[in-house]
Amino acid sequence: MAECGTLYLVATPIGNLEDMTFRAIRVLKEADLIAAEDTRGSIKLLNHFDIHTPMTSYHEYNKVAKAKSLVEKMLAGQTIACVTDAGTPGISDPGEVLVQMALEAGIRTVPVPGACAAVNALISSGQPTRRFCFEAFLPPEKKERDAVLEELKEETRTIVLYEAPHRLERTLQILLETLGDRSISLCRELTKKHEEIRKTTIAAALSACRETEPRGEYVLVIEGRDRRELIASRQEAVRSELTLEEHMRRYEESGMDRKEAMKAVAKDRGLTKREVYSLLLQSGSDSEE
Ligand code: SAM
């Protein structure tokens, strides 16, 4: 039986061809087959680097059926390199399904790192980089988009989004309405001639967008919500929703003893345990120990 092949996930440039790595060129040259999202687009890249490996298309609309046949080829010993239009396969691009099916079949998957718009936008955005979340494109369908935005409202990490120029204005409007005005970096045309990193606010970005029609590819890097402000607003919500006694009862009914419930209530309401205790005493719902 032939030895099992390997699946290489090969990152390609997001604009500047100089970002192609030596390793990416070698892996693409040595592979038996290249699975490309857009064969017509990738041929230009392959020609530029003198790569003559045969190509087959692997995209959003054939990803399941095609992944099955690619897995069979790898099981028969072929080495396959997956590339997308630009950047890193699997990041808002096909790749995920093929990787899952390859691993299930016992095939080795190997990343060949390189450009990725999200990471390069983040590092040049001037927004905090230690903790971040990547949401890719906001869903086009309203119900799904609202659900994502509801989660993003409470997100304290830096938020990274992809967006197309013709939807930028609408997206900024939605972000302003749901997240409020806050710092945003618009990272445009990364690694290309008209590369631009603009750190501004959502409201200012929206008015700029209304004045000049956006062009090119964008990554939006948005400041996360202030953690202390989030905790304070949660405490406020609890305070306005429940009386102290109701709040205590909620914890006690969940299995906490009186002392544990007091500690939890104190934390939620931004009080000390002693303050909770004396308020309960005043209201007559607790007796002196
Ligand atoms: N797999 C790619 C990657 O690793 O970045 C992302 C593919 S996704 C289909 C395409 C989106 O990525 C674009 O709509 C844009 O939001 C972002 N993007 C890709 N290239 C970019 C660039 N040079 N500058 C800014 N954003 C870019």
PDB file of C-alpha atoms and ligand atoms in Angstrom:
ATOM      1  CA  MET A   1       0.000   0.000   0.000  1.00  0.00           C
ATOM      2  CA  ALA A   2       1.320   3.487  -0.903  1.00  0.00           C
ATOM      3  CA  GLU A   3       2.397   5.711   1.958  1.00  0.00           C
ATOM      4  CA  CYS A   4      -0.208   8.340   2.796  1.00  0.00           C
ATOM      5  CA  GLY A   5       0.352  11.837   1.307  1.00  0.00           C
ATOM      6  CA  THR A   6       0.325  15.145   3.145  1.00  0.00           C
ATOM      7  CA  LEU A   7      -1.901  18.215   3.030  1.00  0.00           C
ATOM      8  CA  TYR A   8       0.005  21.520   3.008  1.00  0.00           C
ATOM      9  CA  LEU A   9      -1.901  24.714   3.784  1.00  0.00           C
ATOM     10  CA  VAL A  10       0.120  27.312   1.926  1.00  0.00           C
ATOM     11  CA  ALA A  11      -0.294  31.027   2.627  1.00  0.00           C
ATOM     12  CA  THR A  12       0.186  33.314  -0.378  1.00  0.00           C
ATOM     13  CA  PRO A  13       0.630  37.122  -0.553  1.00  0.00           C
ATOM     14  CA  ILE A  14      -2.321  39.468   0.090  1.00  0.00           C
ATOM     15  CA  GLY A  15      -1.012  42.023  -2.400  1.00  0.00           C
ATOM     16  CA  ASN A  16       2.745  42.222  -2.458  1.00  0.00           C
ATOM     17  CA  LEU A  17       4.370  39.293  -4.254  1.00  0.00           C
ATOM     18  CA  GLU A  18       7.550  39.791  -2.231  1.00  0.00           C
ATOM     19  CA  ASP A  19       5.655  38.310   0.692  1.00  0.00           C
ATOM     20  CA  MET A  20       5.743  34.856  -0.901  1.00  0.00           C
ATOM     21  CA  THR A  21       8.030  32.690   1.222  1.00  0.00           C
ATOM     22  CA  PHE A  22      10.865  30.453  -0.037  1.00  0.00           C
ATOM     23  CA  ARG A  23       9.150  27.531   1.642  1.00  0.00           C
ATOM     24  CA  ALA A  24       5.801  28.241  -0.035  1.00  0.00           C
ATOM     25  CA  ILE A  25       7.498  28.202  -3.451  1.00  0.00           C
ATOM     26  CA  ARG A  26       9.311  24.920  -2.721  1.00  0.00           C
ATOM     27  CA  VAL A  27       6.198  23.201  -1.314  1.00  0.00           C
ATOM     28  CA  LEU A  28       4.092  24.301  -4.304  1.00  0.00           C
ATOM     29  CA  LYS A  29       6.776  23.081  -6.719  1.00  0.00           C
ATOM     30  CA  GLU A  30       7.134  19.719  -5.004  1.00  0.00           C
ATOM     31  CA  ALA A  31       3.412  18.980  -4.474  1.00  0.00           C
ATOM     32  CA  ASP A  32       1.666  16.511  -6.794  1.00  0.00           C
ATOM     33  CA  LEU A  33      -1.377  18.754  -7.014  1.00  0.00           C
ATOM     34  CA  ILE A  34      -2.404  22.269  -5.989  1.00  0.00           C
ATOM     35  CA  ALA A  35      -5.988  22.706  -4.781  1.00  0.00           C
ATOM     36  CA  ALA A  36      -6.703  26.373  -5.550  1.00  0.00           C
ATOM     37  CA  GLU A  37      -9.741  28.476  -4.697  1.00  0.00           C
ATOM     38  CA  ASP A  38      -9.487  30.349  -7.980  1.00  0.00           C
ATOM     39  CA  THR A  39      -7.329  28.581 -10.531  1.00  0.00           C
ATOM     40  CA  ARG A  40      -7.414  31.535 -12.939  1.00  0.00           C
ATOM     41  CA  GLY A  41      -6.143  33.889 -10.238  1.00  0.00           C
ATOM     42  CA  SER A  42      -3.538  31.481  -8.887  1.00  0.00           C
ATOM     43  CA  ILE A  43      -2.032  30.740 -12.307  1.00  0.00           C
ATOM     44  CA  LYS A  44      -0.582  34.273 -12.336  1.00  0.00           C
ATOM     45  CA  LEU A  45       1.128  33.660  -9.016  1.00  0.00           C
ATOM     46  CA  LEU A  46       2.408  30.248 -10.112  1.00  0.00           C
ATOM     47  CA  ASN A  47       3.744  31.609 -13.397  1.00  0.00           C
ATOM     48  CA  HIS A  48       5.479  34.442 -11.570  1.00  0.00           C
ATOM     49  CA  PHE A  49       7.354  31.937  -9.405  1.00  0.00           C
ATOM     50  CA  ASP A  50       7.912  29.425 -12.198  1.00  0.00           C
ATOM     51  CA  ILE A  51       5.757  26.763 -10.566  1.00  0.00           C
ATOM     52  CA  HIS A  52       4.312  24.180 -12.954  1.00  0.00           C
ATOM     53  CA  THR A  53       2.423  21.848 -10.631  1.00  0.00           C
ATOM     54  CA  PRO A  54      -1.039  20.810 -11.897  1.00  0.00           C
ATOM     55  CA  MET A  55      -3.980  22.618 -10.329  1.00  0.00           C
ATOM     56  CA  THR A  56      -7.543  21.708  -9.475  1.00  0.00           C
ATOM     57  CA  SER A  57     -10.265  23.967  -8.161  1.00  0.00           C
ATOM     58  CA  TYR A  58     -11.363  23.765  -4.537  1.00  0.00           C
ATOM     59  CA  HIS A  59     -13.817  26.441  -3.494  1.00  0.00           C
ATOM     60  CA  GLU A  60     -16.802  27.290  -1.313  1.00  0.00           C
ATOM     61  CA  TYR A  61     -19.303  25.640  -3.674  1.00  0.00           C
ATOM     62  CA  ASN A  62     -17.569  22.285  -4.179  1.00  0.00           C
ATOM     63  CA  LYS A  63     -15.761  22.096  -0.846  1.00  0.00           C
ATOM     64  CA  VAL A  64     -17.393  18.942   0.537  1.00  0.00           C
ATOM     65  CA  ALA A  65     -17.490  16.775  -2.605  1.00  0.00           C
ATOM     66  CA  LYS A  66     -14.064  17.969  -3.723  1.00  0.00           C
ATOM     67  CA  ALA A  67     -12.527  17.459  -0.282  1.00  0.00           C
ATOM     68  CA  LYS A  68     -13.606  13.802  -0.448  1.00  0.00           C
ATOM     69  CA  SER A  69     -11.818  13.243  -3.751  1.00  0.00           C
ATOM     70  CA  LEU A  70      -8.721  15.147  -2.553  1.00  0.00           C
ATOM     71  CA  VAL A  71      -8.607  12.991   0.583  1.00  0.00           C
ATOM     72  CA  GLU A  72      -8.736   9.852  -1.596  1.00  0.00           C
ATOM     73  CA  LYS A  73      -5.805  11.135  -3.626  1.00  0.00           C
ATOM     74  CA  MET A  74      -3.794  11.789  -0.455  1.00  0.00           C
ATOM     75  CA  LEU A  75      -4.667   8.350   0.901  1.00  0.00           C
ATOM     76  CA  ALA A  76      -3.273   6.993  -2.361  1.00  0.00           C
ATOM     77  CA  GLY A  77       0.012   8.771  -1.646  1.00  0.00           C
ATOM     78  CA  GLN A  78      -0.334  12.178  -3.320  1.00  0.00           C
ATOM     79  CA  THR A  79       0.887  15.365  -1.670  1.00  0.00           C
ATOM     80  CA  ILE A  80      -1.583  18.225  -2.022  1.00  0.00           C
ATOM     81  CA  ALA A  81      -1.010  21.936  -1.415  1.00  0.00           C
ATOM     82  CA  CYS A  82      -4.070  24.076  -0.727  1.00  0.00           C
ATOM     83  CA  VAL A  83      -3.952  27.770  -1.680  1.00  0.00           C
ATOM     84  CA  THR A  84      -6.681  30.408  -1.748  1.00  0.00           C
ATOM     85  CA  ASP A  85      -7.156  33.645  -3.634  1.00  0.00           C
ATOM     86  CA  ALA A  86      -4.843  35.430  -1.221  1.00  0.00           C
ATOM     87  CA  GLY A  87      -3.574  35.005   2.305  1.00  0.00           C
ATOM     88  CA  THR A  88      -3.961  32.076   4.635  1.00  0.00           C
ATOM     89  CA  PRO A  89      -6.235  29.151   3.714  1.00  0.00           C
ATOM     90  CA  GLY A  90      -8.972  28.520   6.252  1.00  0.00           C
ATOM     91  CA  ILE A  91      -9.192  32.169   7.324  1.00  0.00           C
ATOM     92  CA  SER A  92     -12.455  33.356   5.740  1.00  0.00           C
ATOM     93  CA  ASP A  93     -11.457  31.117   2.875  1.00  0.00           C
ATOM     94  CA  PRO A  94     -11.921  27.435   2.018  1.00  0.00           C
ATOM     95  CA  GLY A  95      -9.627  25.022   3.817  1.00  0.00           C
ATOM     96  CA  GLU A  96     -11.404  24.172   7.050  1.00  0.00           C
ATOM     97  CA  VAL A  97     -13.487  21.292   5.654  1.00  0.00           C
ATOM     98  CA  LEU A  98     -10.550  19.799   3.770  1.00  0.00           C
ATOM     99  CA  VAL A  99      -8.382  19.923   6.904  1.00  0.00           C
ATOM    100  CA  GLN A 100     -11.089  18.280   9.027  1.00  0.00           C
ATOM    101  CA  MET A 101     -11.639  15.476   6.508  1.00  0.00           C
ATOM    102  CA  ALA A 102      -7.904  14.943   6.014  1.00  0.00           C
ATOM    103  CA  LEU A 103      -7.296  14.624   9.763  1.00  0.00           C
ATOM    104  CA  GLU A 104     -10.231  12.234  10.129  1.00  0.00           C
ATOM    105  CA  ALA A 105      -8.660  10.075   7.419  1.00  0.00           C
ATOM    106  CA  GLY A 106      -5.322  10.079   9.280  1.00  0.00           C
ATOM    107  CA  ILE A 107      -3.576  12.421   6.819  1.00  0.00           C
ATOM    108  CA  ARG A 108      -0.935  14.814   8.135  1.00  0.00           C
ATOM    109  CA  THR A 109      -1.778  18.521   7.750  1.00  0.00           C
ATOM    110  CA  VAL A 110       1.105  21.008   7.592  1.00  0.00           C
ATOM    111  CA  PRO A 111       0.787  24.818   7.778  1.00  0.00           C
ATOM    112  CA  VAL A 112       3.108  26.871   5.581  1.00  0.00           C
ATOM    113  CA  PRO A 113       2.790  30.312   7.216  1.00  0.00           C
ATOM    114  CA  GLY A 114       2.649  33.648   5.436  1.00  0.00           C
ATOM    115  CA  ALA A 115       0.409  36.648   4.924  1.00  0.00           C
ATOM    116  CA  CYS A 116      -2.920  37.006   6.671  1.00  0.00           C
ATOM    117  CA  ALA A 117      -4.847  40.295   6.451  1.00  0.00           C
ATOM    118  CA  ALA A 118      -6.355  39.988   9.956  1.00  0.00           C
ATOM    119  CA  VAL A 119      -3.047  39.544  11.784  1.00  0.00           C
ATOM    120  CA  ASN A 120      -1.234  42.234   9.804  1.00  0.00           C
ATOM    121  CA  ALA A 121      -4.080  44.697  10.313  1.00  0.00           C
ATOM    122  CA  LEU A 122      -4.091  43.996  14.035  1.00  0.00           C
ATOM    123  CA  ILE A 123      -0.362  44.507  14.511  1.00  0.00           C
ATOM    124  CA  SER A 124      -0.340  47.803  12.621  1.00  0.00           C
ATOM    125  CA  SER A 125      -3.664  49.117  13.971  1.00  0.00           C
ATOM    126  CA  GLY A 126      -2.494  50.742  17.186  1.00  0.00           C
ATOM    127  CA  GLN A 127      -5.271  48.872  19.045  1.00  0.00           C
ATOM    128  CA  PRO A 128      -4.393  46.520  21.939  1.00  0.00           C
ATOM    129  CA  THR A 129      -2.947  43.295  20.524  1.00  0.00           C
ATOM    130  CA  ARG A 130      -2.644  41.101  23.633  1.00  0.00           C
ATOM    131  CA  ARG A 131      -6.225  39.852  23.466  1.00  0.00           C
ATOM    132  CA  PHE A 132      -8.328  39.911  20.322  1.00  0.00           C
ATOM    133  CA  CYS A 133     -11.173  38.117  18.582  1.00  0.00           C
ATOM    134  CA  PHE A 134     -11.673  37.613  14.885  1.00  0.00           C
ATOM    135  CA  GLU A 135     -15.225  37.704  13.546  1.00  0.00           C
ATOM    136  CA  ALA A 136     -14.365  37.678   9.817  1.00  0.00           C
ATOM    137  CA  PHE A 137     -17.276  39.229   7.833  1.00  0.00           C
ATOM    138  CA  LEU A 138     -20.430  40.151   9.752  1.00  0.00           C
ATOM    139  CA  PRO A 139     -23.219  37.823   8.552  1.00  0.00           C
ATOM    140  CA  PRO A 140     -25.286  39.347   5.700  1.00  0.00           C
ATOM    141  CA  GLU A 141     -28.528  37.985   7.146  1.00  0.00           C
ATOM    142  CA  LYS A 142     -30.018  40.365   9.746  1.00  0.00           C
ATOM    143  CA  LYS A 143     -31.055  37.853  12.392  1.00  0.00           C
ATOM    144  CA  GLU A 144     -27.671  36.151  12.396  1.00  0.00           C
ATOM    145  CA  ARG A 145     -25.867  39.503  12.296  1.00  0.00           C
ATOM    146  CA  ASP A 146     -27.862  40.815  15.248  1.00  0.00           C
ATOM    147  CA  ALA A 147     -26.912  37.725  17.264  1.00  0.00           C
ATOM    148  CA  VAL A 148     -23.212  38.296  16.539  1.00  0.00           C
ATOM    149  CA  LEU A 149     -23.501  42.003  17.358  1.00  0.00           C
ATOM    150  CA  GLU A 150     -25.250  41.205  20.627  1.00  0.00           C
ATOM    151  CA  GLU A 151     -22.185  39.156  21.636  1.00  0.00           C
ATOM    152  CA  LEU A 152     -19.780  41.826  20.385  1.00  0.00           C
ATOM    153  CA  LYS A 153     -21.464  44.437  22.594  1.00  0.00           C
ATOM    154  CA  GLU A 154     -19.908  42.768  25.633  1.00  0.00           C
ATOM    155  CA  GLU A 155     -16.593  41.876  23.981  1.00  0.00           C
ATOM    156  CA  THR A 156     -13.661  43.339  25.900  1.00  0.00           C
ATOM    157  CA  ARG A 157     -10.992  42.034  23.505  1.00  0.00           C
ATOM    158  CA  THR A 158      -9.963  43.953  20.373  1.00  0.00           C
ATOM    159  CA  ILE A 159     -12.360  42.986  17.560  1.00  0.00           C
ATOM    160  CA  VAL A 160     -11.092  42.253  14.044  1.00  0.00           C
ATOM    161  CA  LEU A 161     -13.554  42.272  11.119  1.00  0.00           C
ATOM    162  CA  TYR A 162     -13.238  41.917   7.371  1.00  0.00           C
ATOM    163  CA  GLU A 163     -15.346  44.114   5.115  1.00  0.00           C
ATOM    164  CA  ALA A 164     -15.851  44.824   1.426  1.00  0.00           C
ATOM    165  CA  PRO A 165     -15.701  48.507   0.354  1.00  0.00           C
ATOM    166  CA  HIS A 166     -19.303  48.653  -0.884  1.00  0.00           C
ATOM    167  CA  ARG A 167     -20.599  47.483   2.513  1.00  0.00           C
ATOM    168  CA  LEU A 168     -18.271  49.604   4.640  1.00  0.00           C
ATOM    169  CA  GLU A 169     -20.654  52.507   5.193  1.00  0.00           C
ATOM    170  CA  ARG A 170     -23.539  50.269   6.224  1.00  0.00           C
ATOM    171  CA  THR A 171     -21.278  48.257   8.552  1.00  0.00           C
ATOM    172  CA  LEU A 172     -19.886  51.380  10.230  1.00  0.00           C
ATOM    173  CA  GLN A 173     -23.452  52.627  10.724  1.00  0.00           C
ATOM    174  CA  ILE A 174     -24.435  49.304  12.344  1.00  0.00           C
ATOM    175  CA  LEU A 175     -21.305  49.302  14.522  1.00  0.00           C
ATOM    176  CA  LEU A 176     -22.023  52.839  15.690  1.00  0.00           C
ATOM    177  CA  GLU A 177     -25.603  51.929  16.592  1.00  0.00           C
ATOM    178  CA  THR A 178     -24.700  48.751  18.462  1.00  0.00           C
ATOM    179  CA  LEU A 179     -21.243  49.328  19.968  1.00  0.00           C
ATOM    180  CA  GLY A 180     -21.420  53.101  20.325  1.00  0.00           C
ATOM    181  CA  ASP A 181     -18.670  55.439  19.228  1.00  0.00           C
ATOM    182  CA  ARG A 182     -15.215  54.101  20.010  1.00  0.00           C
ATOM    183  CA  SER A 183     -11.744  53.804  18.551  1.00  0.00           C
ATOM    184  CA  ILE A 184     -11.407  51.950  15.253  1.00  0.00           C
ATOM    185  CA  SER A 185      -8.518  51.422  12.847  1.00  0.00           C
ATOM    186  CA  LEU A 186      -9.334  51.077   9.172  1.00  0.00           C
ATOM    187  CA  CYS A 187      -6.567  49.040   7.567  1.00  0.00           C
ATOM    188  CA  ARG A 188      -6.851  49.297   3.829  1.00  0.00           C
ATOM    189  CA  GLU A 189      -4.999  47.670   0.929  1.00  0.00           C
ATOM    190  CA  LEU A 190      -2.363  46.108   3.173  1.00  0.00           C
ATOM    191  CA  THR A 191       0.988  45.432   1.480  1.00  0.00           C
ATOM    192  CA  LYS A 192      -0.250  47.210  -1.683  1.00  0.00           C
ATOM    193  CA  LYS A 193       0.556  50.559  -3.270  1.00  0.00           C
ATOM    194  CA  HIS A 194      -2.324  52.400  -1.575  1.00  0.00           C
ATOM    195  CA  GLU A 195      -1.837  50.836   1.834  1.00  0.00           C
ATOM    196  CA  GLU A 196      -3.342  52.971   4.579  1.00  0.00           C
ATOM    197  CA  ILE A 197      -3.824  52.543   8.331  1.00  0.00           C
ATOM    198  CA  ARG A 198      -6.236  55.116   9.742  1.00  0.00           C
ATOM    199  CA  LYS A 199      -6.851  55.140  13.495  1.00  0.00           C
ATOM    200  CA  THR A 200      -9.996  57.124  14.167  1.00  0.00           C
ATOM    201  CA  THR A 201     -13.427  56.708  15.752  1.00  0.00           C
ATOM    202  CA  ILE A 202     -16.409  54.848  14.320  1.00  0.00           C
ATOM    203  CA  ALA A 203     -18.439  58.078  13.938  1.00  0.00           C
ATOM    204  CA  ALA A 204     -15.575  59.924  12.207  1.00  0.00           C
ATOM    205  CA  ALA A 205     -14.918  56.939   9.932  1.00  0.00           C
ATOM    206  CA  LEU A 206     -18.585  56.897   8.978  1.00  0.00           C
ATOM    207  CA  SER A 207     -18.641  60.565   7.988  1.00  0.00           C
ATOM    208  CA  ALA A 208     -15.388  60.158   6.030  1.00  0.00           C
ATOM    209  CA  CYS A 209     -16.930  57.218   4.252  1.00  0.00           C
ATOM    210  CA  ARG A 210     -19.975  59.317   3.306  1.00  0.00           C
ATOM    211  CA  GLU A 211     -17.720  62.008   1.866  1.00  0.00           C
ATOM    212  CA  THR A 212     -15.374  59.773  -0.120  1.00  0.00           C
ATOM    213  CA  GLU A 213     -16.417  56.453  -1.574  1.00  0.00           C
ATOM    214  CA  PRO A 214     -14.351  53.650   0.009  1.00  0.00           C
ATOM    215  CA  ARG A 215     -12.114  51.640  -2.310  1.00  0.00           C
ATOM    216  CA  GLY A 216      -9.964  48.572  -1.900  1.00  0.00           C
ATOM    217  CA  GLU A 217      -9.889  45.837   0.716  1.00  0.00           C
ATOM    218  CA  TYR A 218     -10.480  46.630   4.373  1.00  0.00           C
ATOM    219  CA  VAL A 219      -9.861  45.146   7.779  1.00  0.00           C
ATOM    220  CA  LEU A 220     -11.563  46.884  10.701  1.00  0.00           C
ATOM    221  CA  VAL A 221      -9.817  46.697  14.057  1.00  0.00           C
ATOM    222  CA  ILE A 222     -12.096  47.910  16.833  1.00  0.00           C
ATOM    223  CA  GLU A 223     -11.315  48.713  20.438  1.00  0.00           C
ATOM    224  CA  GLY A 224     -12.959  46.243  22.840  1.00  0.00           C
ATOM    225  CA  ARG A 225     -15.368  47.411  25.512  1.00  0.00           C
ATOM    226  CA  ASP A 226     -13.836  48.812  28.678  1.00  0.00           C
ATOM    227  CA  ARG A 227     -13.887  45.972  31.233  1.00  0.00           C
ATOM    228  CA  ARG A 228     -14.568  48.161  34.290  1.00  0.00           C
ATOM    229  CA  GLU A 229     -17.397  49.922  32.506  1.00  0.00           C
ATOM    230  CA  LEU A 230     -18.875  46.548  31.499  1.00  0.00           C
ATOM    231  CA  ILE A 231     -18.792  45.265  35.098  1.00  0.00           C
ATOM    232  CA  ALA A 232     -20.339  48.510  36.350  1.00  0.00           C
ATOM    233  CA  SER A 233     -23.146  48.326  33.801  1.00  0.00           C
ATOM    234  CA  ARG A 234     -23.860  44.671  34.691  1.00  0.00           C
ATOM    235  CA  GLN A 235     -24.012  45.612  38.365  1.00  0.00           C
ATOM    236  CA  GLU A 236     -26.344  48.468  37.528  1.00  0.00           C
ATOM    237  CA  ALA A 237     -28.597  46.102  35.565  1.00  0.00           C
ATOM    238  CA  VAL A 238     -28.788  43.719  38.525  1.00  0.00           C
ATOM    239  CA  ARG A 239     -29.414  46.592  40.953  1.00  0.00           C
ATOM    240  CA  SER A 240     -32.271  47.982  38.925  1.00  0.00           C
ATOM    241  CA  GLU A 241     -33.791  44.569  38.280  1.00  0.00           C
ATOM    242  CA  LEU A 242     -33.747  42.942  41.712  1.00  0.00           C
ATOM    243  CA  THR A 243     -34.226  44.036  45.298  1.00  0.00           C
ATOM    244  CA  LEU A 244     -31.451  42.985  47.677  1.00  0.00           C
ATOM    245  CA  GLU A 245     -33.666  40.253  49.115  1.00  0.00           C
ATOM    246  CA  GLU A 246     -34.575  38.905  45.660  1.00  0.00           C
ATOM    247  CA  HIS A 247     -30.933  38.939  44.712  1.00  0.00           C
ATOM    248  CA  MET A 248     -30.017  36.944  47.857  1.00  0.00           C
ATOM    249  CA  ARG A 249     -32.847  34.490  47.225  1.00  0.00           C
ATOM    250  CA  ARG A 250     -31.656  33.873  43.681  1.00  0.00           C
ATOM    251  CA  TYR A 251     -28.253  32.718  44.921  1.00  0.00           C
ATOM    252  CA  GLU A 252     -29.641  30.754  47.856  1.00  0.00           C
ATOM    253  CA  GLU A 253     -32.047  28.928  45.574  1.00  0.00           C
ATOM    254  CA  SER A 254     -29.118  27.995  43.362  1.00  0.00           C
ATOM    255  CA  GLY A 255     -27.614  26.093  46.317  1.00  0.00           C
ATOM    256  CA  MET A 256     -25.390  28.683  48.041  1.00  0.00           C
ATOM    257  CA  ASP A 257     -25.515  29.073  51.810  1.00  0.00           C
ATOM    258  CA  ARG A 258     -26.325  32.502  53.301  1.00  0.00           C
ATOM    259  CA  LYS A 259     -22.674  33.569  53.610  1.00  0.00           C
ATOM    260  CA  GLU A 260     -21.775  32.564  50.066  1.00  0.00           C
ATOM    261  CA  ALA A 261     -24.867  34.318  48.726  1.00  0.00           C
ATOM    262  CA  MET A 262     -23.922  37.515  50.601  1.00  0.00           C
ATOM    263  CA  LYS A 263     -20.434  37.399  49.111  1.00  0.00           C
ATOM    264  CA  ALA A 264     -21.805  36.929  45.582  1.00  0.00           C
ATOM    265  CA  VAL A 265     -24.436  39.644  46.008  1.00  0.00           C
ATOM    266  CA  ALA A 266     -21.824  42.045  47.397  1.00  0.00           C
ATOM    267  CA  LYS A 267     -19.607  41.428  44.371  1.00  0.00           C
ATOM    268  CA  ASP A 268     -22.469  41.896  41.879  1.00  0.00           C
ATOM    269  CA  ARG A 269     -23.629  45.116  43.510  1.00  0.00           C
ATOM    270  CA  GLY A 270     -20.191  46.611  44.094  1.00  0.00           C
ATOM    271  CA  LEU A 271     -20.692  46.522  47.877  1.00  0.00           C
ATOM    272  CA  THR A 272     -18.770  44.976  50.778  1.00  0.00           C
ATOM    273  CA  LYS A 273     -20.197  41.930  52.571  1.00  0.00           C
ATOM    274  CA  ARG A 274     -20.644  44.068  55.674  1.00  0.00           C
ATOM    275  CA  GLU A 275     -22.729  46.584  53.701  1.00  0.00           C
ATOM    276  CA  VAL A 276     -24.967  43.820  52.341  1.00  0.00           C
ATOM    277  CA  TYR A 277     -25.342  42.426  55.831  1.00  0.00           C
ATOM    278  CA  SER A 278     -26.381  45.740  57.350  1.00  0.00           C
ATOM    279  CA  LEU A 279     -28.783  46.538  54.509  1.00  0.00           C
ATOM    280  CA  LEU A 280     -30.431  43.171  55.024  1.00  0.00           C
ATOM    281  CA  LEU A 281     -30.601  43.866  58.763  1.00  0.00           C
ATOM    282  CA  GLN A 282     -32.236  47.242  58.136  1.00  0.00           C
ATOM    283  CA  SER A 283     -34.802  45.654  55.874  1.00  0.00           C
ATOM    284  CA  GLY A 284     -35.498  43.063  58.541  1.00  0.00           C
ATOM    285  CA  SER A 285     -34.628  40.084  56.387  1.00  0.00           C
ATOM    286  CA  ASP A 286     -31.608  39.108  58.449  1.00  0.00           C
ATOM    287  CA  SER A 287     -31.095  38.811  62.188  1.00  0.00           C
ATOM    288  CA  GLU A 288     -27.942  39.555  64.265  1.00  0.00           C
ATOM    289  CA  GLU A 289     -25.609  36.556  64.371  1.00  0.00           C
TER     290      GLU A 289
HETATM  291  N1  SAM B   1      -7.580  34.276   3.719  1.00  0.00           N
HETATM  292  C1  SAM B   1      -7.422  35.703   3.669  1.00  0.00           C
HETATM  293  C2  SAM B   1      -6.423  36.124   4.758  1.00  0.00           C
HETATM  294  O1  SAM B   1      -5.646  35.303   5.219  1.00  0.00           O
HETATM  295  O2  SAM B   1      -6.418  37.288   5.106  1.00  0.00           O
HETATM  296  C3  SAM B   1      -8.739  36.435   3.785  1.00  0.00           C
HETATM  297  C4  SAM B   1      -9.694  36.154   2.675  1.00  0.00           C
HETATM  298  S1  SAM B   1     -11.216  36.993   2.795  1.00  0.00           S
HETATM  299  C5  SAM B   1     -12.149  36.165   1.588  1.00  0.00           C
HETATM  300  C6  SAM B   1     -10.924  38.500   1.979  1.00  0.00           C
HETATM  301  C7  SAM B   1     -11.000  39.701   2.922  1.00  0.00           C
HETATM  302  O3  SAM B   1      -9.758  39.828   3.613  1.00  0.00           O
HETATM  303  C8  SAM B   1     -11.158  41.027   2.213  1.00  0.00           C
HETATM  304  O4  SAM B   1     -12.526  41.308   1.942  1.00  0.00           O
HETATM  305  C9  SAM B   1     -10.578  42.011   3.196  1.00  0.00           C
HETATM  306  O5  SAM B   1     -11.507  42.300   4.225  1.00  0.00           O
HETATM  307  C10 SAM B   1      -9.418  41.186   3.769  1.00  0.00           C
HETATM  308  N2  SAM B   1      -8.192  41.444   2.988  1.00  0.00           N
HETATM  309  C11 SAM B   1      -7.584  40.602   2.138  1.00  0.00           C
HETATM  310  N3  SAM B   1      -6.474  41.186   1.633  1.00  0.00           N
HETATM  311  C12 SAM B   1      -6.397  42.415   2.180  1.00  0.00           C
HETATM  312  C13 SAM B   1      -5.494  43.505   2.056  1.00  0.00           C
HETATM  313  N4  SAM B   1      -4.444  43.450   1.246  1.00  0.00           N
HETATM  314  N5  SAM B   1      -5.735  44.610   2.790  1.00  0.00           N
HETATM  315  C14 SAM B   1      -6.789  44.701   3.606  1.00  0.00           C
HETATM  316  N6  SAM B   1      -7.677  43.699   3.751  1.00  0.00           N
HETATM  317  C15 SAM B   1      -7.492  42.578   3.045  1.00  0.00           C
END
